[in-house]
Coordinates of C-alpha atoms in Angstrom, one line a residue:
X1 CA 66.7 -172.0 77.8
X2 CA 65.1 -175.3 79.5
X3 CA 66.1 -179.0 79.2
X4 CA 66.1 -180.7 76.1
X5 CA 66.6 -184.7 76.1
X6 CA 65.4 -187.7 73.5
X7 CA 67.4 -190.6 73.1
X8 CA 66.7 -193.2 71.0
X9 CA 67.9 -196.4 70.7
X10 CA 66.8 -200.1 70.2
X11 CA 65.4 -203.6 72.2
X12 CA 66.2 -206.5 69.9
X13 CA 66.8 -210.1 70.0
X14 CA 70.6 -209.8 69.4
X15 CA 71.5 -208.4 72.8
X16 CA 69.2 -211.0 74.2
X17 CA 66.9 -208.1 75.9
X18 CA 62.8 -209.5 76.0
X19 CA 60.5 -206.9 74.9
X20 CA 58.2 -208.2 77.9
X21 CA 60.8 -207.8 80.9
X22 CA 61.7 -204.2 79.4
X23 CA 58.0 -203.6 79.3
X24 CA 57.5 -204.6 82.7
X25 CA 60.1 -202.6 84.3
X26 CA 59.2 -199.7 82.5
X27 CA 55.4 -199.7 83.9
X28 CA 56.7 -200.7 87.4
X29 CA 54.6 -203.9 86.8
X30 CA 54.5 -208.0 86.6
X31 CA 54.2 -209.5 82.7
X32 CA 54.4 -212.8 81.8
X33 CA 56.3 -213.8 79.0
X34 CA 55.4 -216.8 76.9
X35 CA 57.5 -218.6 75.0
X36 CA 57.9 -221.9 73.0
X37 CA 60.1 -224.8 74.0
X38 CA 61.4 -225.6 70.4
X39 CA 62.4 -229.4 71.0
X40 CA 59.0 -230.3 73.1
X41 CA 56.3 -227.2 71.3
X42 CA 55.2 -226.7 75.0
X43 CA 54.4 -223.0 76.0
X44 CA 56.3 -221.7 79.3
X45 CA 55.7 -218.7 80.8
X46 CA 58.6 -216.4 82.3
X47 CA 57.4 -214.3 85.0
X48 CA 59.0 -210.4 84.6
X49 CA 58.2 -209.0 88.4
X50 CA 58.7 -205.7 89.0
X51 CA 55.8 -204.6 90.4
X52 CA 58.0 -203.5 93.9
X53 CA 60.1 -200.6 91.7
X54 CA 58.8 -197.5 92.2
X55 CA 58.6 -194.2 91.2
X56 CA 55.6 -194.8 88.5
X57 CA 53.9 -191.8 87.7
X58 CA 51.7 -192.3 84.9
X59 CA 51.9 -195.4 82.6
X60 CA 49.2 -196.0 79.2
X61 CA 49.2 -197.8 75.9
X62 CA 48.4 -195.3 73.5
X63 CA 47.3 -197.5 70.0
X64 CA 45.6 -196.3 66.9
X65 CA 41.1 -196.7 67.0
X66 CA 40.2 -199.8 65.2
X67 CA 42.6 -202.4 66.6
X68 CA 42.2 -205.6 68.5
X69 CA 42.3 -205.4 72.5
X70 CA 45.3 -206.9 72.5
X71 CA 47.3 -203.9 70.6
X72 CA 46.4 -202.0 74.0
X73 CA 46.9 -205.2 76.3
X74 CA 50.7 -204.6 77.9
X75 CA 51.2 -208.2 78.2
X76 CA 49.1 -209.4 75.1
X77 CA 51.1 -206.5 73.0
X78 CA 54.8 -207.2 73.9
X79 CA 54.2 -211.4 73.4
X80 CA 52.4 -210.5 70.0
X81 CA 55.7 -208.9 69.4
X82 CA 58.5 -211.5 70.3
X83 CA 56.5 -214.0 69.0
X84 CA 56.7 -212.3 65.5
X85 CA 60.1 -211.6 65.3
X86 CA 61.8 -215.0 63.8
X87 CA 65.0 -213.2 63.3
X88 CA 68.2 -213.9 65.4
X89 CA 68.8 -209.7 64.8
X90 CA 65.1 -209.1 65.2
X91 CA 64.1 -206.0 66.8
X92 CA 61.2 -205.7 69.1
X93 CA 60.9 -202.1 69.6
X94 CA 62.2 -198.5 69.3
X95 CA 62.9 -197.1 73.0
X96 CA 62.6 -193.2 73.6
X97 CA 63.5 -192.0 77.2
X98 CA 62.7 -188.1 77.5
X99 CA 62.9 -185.3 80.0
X100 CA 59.6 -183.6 81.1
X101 CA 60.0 -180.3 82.0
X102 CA 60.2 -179.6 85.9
X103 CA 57.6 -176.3 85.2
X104 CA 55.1 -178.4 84.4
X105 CA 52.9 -179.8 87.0
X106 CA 52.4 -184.0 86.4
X107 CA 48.8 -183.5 85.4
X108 CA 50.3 -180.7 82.5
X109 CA 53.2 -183.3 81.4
X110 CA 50.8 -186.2 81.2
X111 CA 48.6 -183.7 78.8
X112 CA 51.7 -182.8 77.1
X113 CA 53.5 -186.0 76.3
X114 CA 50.0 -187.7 75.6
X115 CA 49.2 -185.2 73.0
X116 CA 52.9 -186.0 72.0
X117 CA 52.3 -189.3 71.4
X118 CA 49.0 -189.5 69.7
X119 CA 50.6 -186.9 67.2
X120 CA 53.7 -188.4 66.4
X121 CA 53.3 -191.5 66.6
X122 CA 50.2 -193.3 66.8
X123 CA 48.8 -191.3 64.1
X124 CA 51.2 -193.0 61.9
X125 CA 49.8 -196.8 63.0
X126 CA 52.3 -197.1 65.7
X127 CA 51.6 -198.3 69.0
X128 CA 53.1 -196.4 72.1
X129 CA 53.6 -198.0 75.1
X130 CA 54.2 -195.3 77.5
X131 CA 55.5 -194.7 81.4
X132 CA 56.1 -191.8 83.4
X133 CA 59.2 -191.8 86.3
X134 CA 59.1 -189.5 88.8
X135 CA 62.0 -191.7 91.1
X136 CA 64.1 -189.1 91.4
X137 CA 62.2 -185.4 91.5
X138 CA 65.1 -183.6 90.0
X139 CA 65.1 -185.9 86.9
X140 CA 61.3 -186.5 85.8
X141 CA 61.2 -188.4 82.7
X142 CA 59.2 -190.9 80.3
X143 CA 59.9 -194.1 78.8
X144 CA 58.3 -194.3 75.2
X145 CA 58.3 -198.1 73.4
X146 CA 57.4 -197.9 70.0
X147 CA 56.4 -201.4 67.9
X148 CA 58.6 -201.7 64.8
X149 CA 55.9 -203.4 62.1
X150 CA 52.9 -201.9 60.8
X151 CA 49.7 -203.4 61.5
X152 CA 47.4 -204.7 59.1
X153 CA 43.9 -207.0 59.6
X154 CA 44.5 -210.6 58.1
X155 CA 41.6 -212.2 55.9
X156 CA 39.3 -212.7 59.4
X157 CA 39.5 -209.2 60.3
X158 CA 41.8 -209.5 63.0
X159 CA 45.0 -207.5 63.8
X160 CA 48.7 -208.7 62.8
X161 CA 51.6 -207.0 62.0
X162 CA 53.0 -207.1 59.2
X163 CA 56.1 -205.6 57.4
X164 CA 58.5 -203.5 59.2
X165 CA 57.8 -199.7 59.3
X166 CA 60.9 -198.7 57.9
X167 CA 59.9 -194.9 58.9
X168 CA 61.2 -195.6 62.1
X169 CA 65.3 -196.1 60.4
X170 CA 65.0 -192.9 58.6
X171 CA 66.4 -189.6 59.4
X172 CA 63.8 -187.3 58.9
X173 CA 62.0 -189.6 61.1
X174 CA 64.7 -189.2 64.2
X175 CA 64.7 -185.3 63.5
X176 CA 61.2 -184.8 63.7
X177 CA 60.3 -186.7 66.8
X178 CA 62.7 -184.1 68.6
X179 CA 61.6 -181.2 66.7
X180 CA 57.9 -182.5 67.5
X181 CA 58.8 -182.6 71.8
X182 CA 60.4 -179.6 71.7
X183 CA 57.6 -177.7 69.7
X184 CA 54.9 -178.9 72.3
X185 CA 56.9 -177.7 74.9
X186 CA 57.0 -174.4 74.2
X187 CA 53.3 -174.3 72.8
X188 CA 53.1 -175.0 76.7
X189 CA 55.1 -172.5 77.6
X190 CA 53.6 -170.5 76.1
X191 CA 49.9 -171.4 77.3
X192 CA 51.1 -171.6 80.6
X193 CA 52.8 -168.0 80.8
X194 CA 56.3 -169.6 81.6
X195 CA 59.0 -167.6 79.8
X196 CA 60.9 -170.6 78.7
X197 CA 61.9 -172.6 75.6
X198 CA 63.6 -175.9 74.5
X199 CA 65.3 -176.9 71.1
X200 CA 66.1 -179.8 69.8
X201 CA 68.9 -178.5 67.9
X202 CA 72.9 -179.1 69.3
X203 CA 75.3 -177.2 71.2
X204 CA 77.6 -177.6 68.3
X205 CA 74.8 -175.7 65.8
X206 CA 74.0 -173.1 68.0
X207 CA 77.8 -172.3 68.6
X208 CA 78.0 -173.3 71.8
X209 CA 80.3 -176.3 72.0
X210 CA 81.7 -175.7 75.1
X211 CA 78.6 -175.2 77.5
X212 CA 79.0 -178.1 80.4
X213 CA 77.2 -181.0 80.3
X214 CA 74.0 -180.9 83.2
X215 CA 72.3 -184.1 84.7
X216 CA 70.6 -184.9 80.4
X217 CA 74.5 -184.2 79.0
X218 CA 73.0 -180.9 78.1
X219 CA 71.1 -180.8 75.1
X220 CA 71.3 -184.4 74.6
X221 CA 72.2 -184.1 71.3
X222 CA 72.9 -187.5 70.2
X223 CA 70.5 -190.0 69.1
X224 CA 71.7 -193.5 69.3
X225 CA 69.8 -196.1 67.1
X226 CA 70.8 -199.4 66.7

């Protein structure tokens, strides 16, 4: 049995995280972030650097055909985004970190978790903002932000977003994002000839509670949202 990890959890307003410095350190990279002085309505910009981390792999921002270029702008996206959300709570984005599988080459995990992505997510009008890490070579994993709203066209025929896409708060949803990464993964196993598998299932339903915990607390069976 290989590695099985997804953990999800949440960048919001209320634990006074920026959508665009999270963005930038996950793609290894320098953002801006714009915001508006309340008391004087002047713009300032924030620079996020880190551009000097490394360890990026691969790093792409997968969004559904018919948008604006600014849904697959890094920068544009992630200001679009805090500049929506008015609320003190506001959240700016669901965050997945994942394993990849160390039998995969990079090329075949880049094929893999973009198929992943396209599939699960941006198929359902959600734009993925998406890096690989391959910092340390016995941990390679991805960093998967998710926008929270759906996206709509206003009456000039330009993209907003709109409502929040509750699908992201539901259950079902959380269960089949990790039966989804675990399913793609061994359809490349299985292409591949590797005579492996994952589940996304627990320790605790397969009736093995008392396995120790490796380097991705085993099956990283927890989801954490916020």
């Amino acid at each position: 049995m290989a590695l099985f990890h997804l953990n999800v959890s949440s960048i919001g307003k209320s634990a006074g995280s920026s959508a665009v410095s999270s963005a930038a350190y996950r793609s290894c990279s320098s953002l801006v972030q714009s915001v508006v002085d309340p008391q004087t309505g002047i713009e300032i910009g924030y620079l996020h650097d880190f551009s000097n981390k490394g360890g990026l792999a691969f790093s792409h921002v997968f969004a559904p055909e018919g948008l604006d270029s600014w849904c697959s702008n890094r920068e544009q996206l992630w200001n679009k985004v805090e500049q929506r959300e008015t609320h003190i709570k506001g959240r700016y984005a669901r965050d997945i970190k994942l394993a990849l599988q160390s039998e995969f080459s990079l090329e075949q995990n880049i094929q893999i978790l973009s198929e992943y992505v396209k599939d699960t997510f941006v198929n359902d009008g959600i734009i993925a903002d998406v890096n690989i890490h391959m910092d340390d070579i016995n941990n390679p994993h991805a960093h998967i932000m998710l926008t929270t709203r759906a996206l709509e066209k206003d009456e000039d025929g330009n993209s907003v977003f709109g409502n929040k896409n509750r699908l992201l708060d539901s259950k079902g949803w959380l269960v089949g994002i990790r039966n989804n990464w675990a399913d793609i993964n061994n359809k490349y196993f299985q292409i591949h000839d590797i005579d492996k598998t994952i589940t996304h299932e627990s320790y605790k339903t397969r009736g093995l509670e008392f396995i120790q915990a490796t380097i991705h607390e085993g099956a990283a069976i927890h989801v954490e949202s916020e």
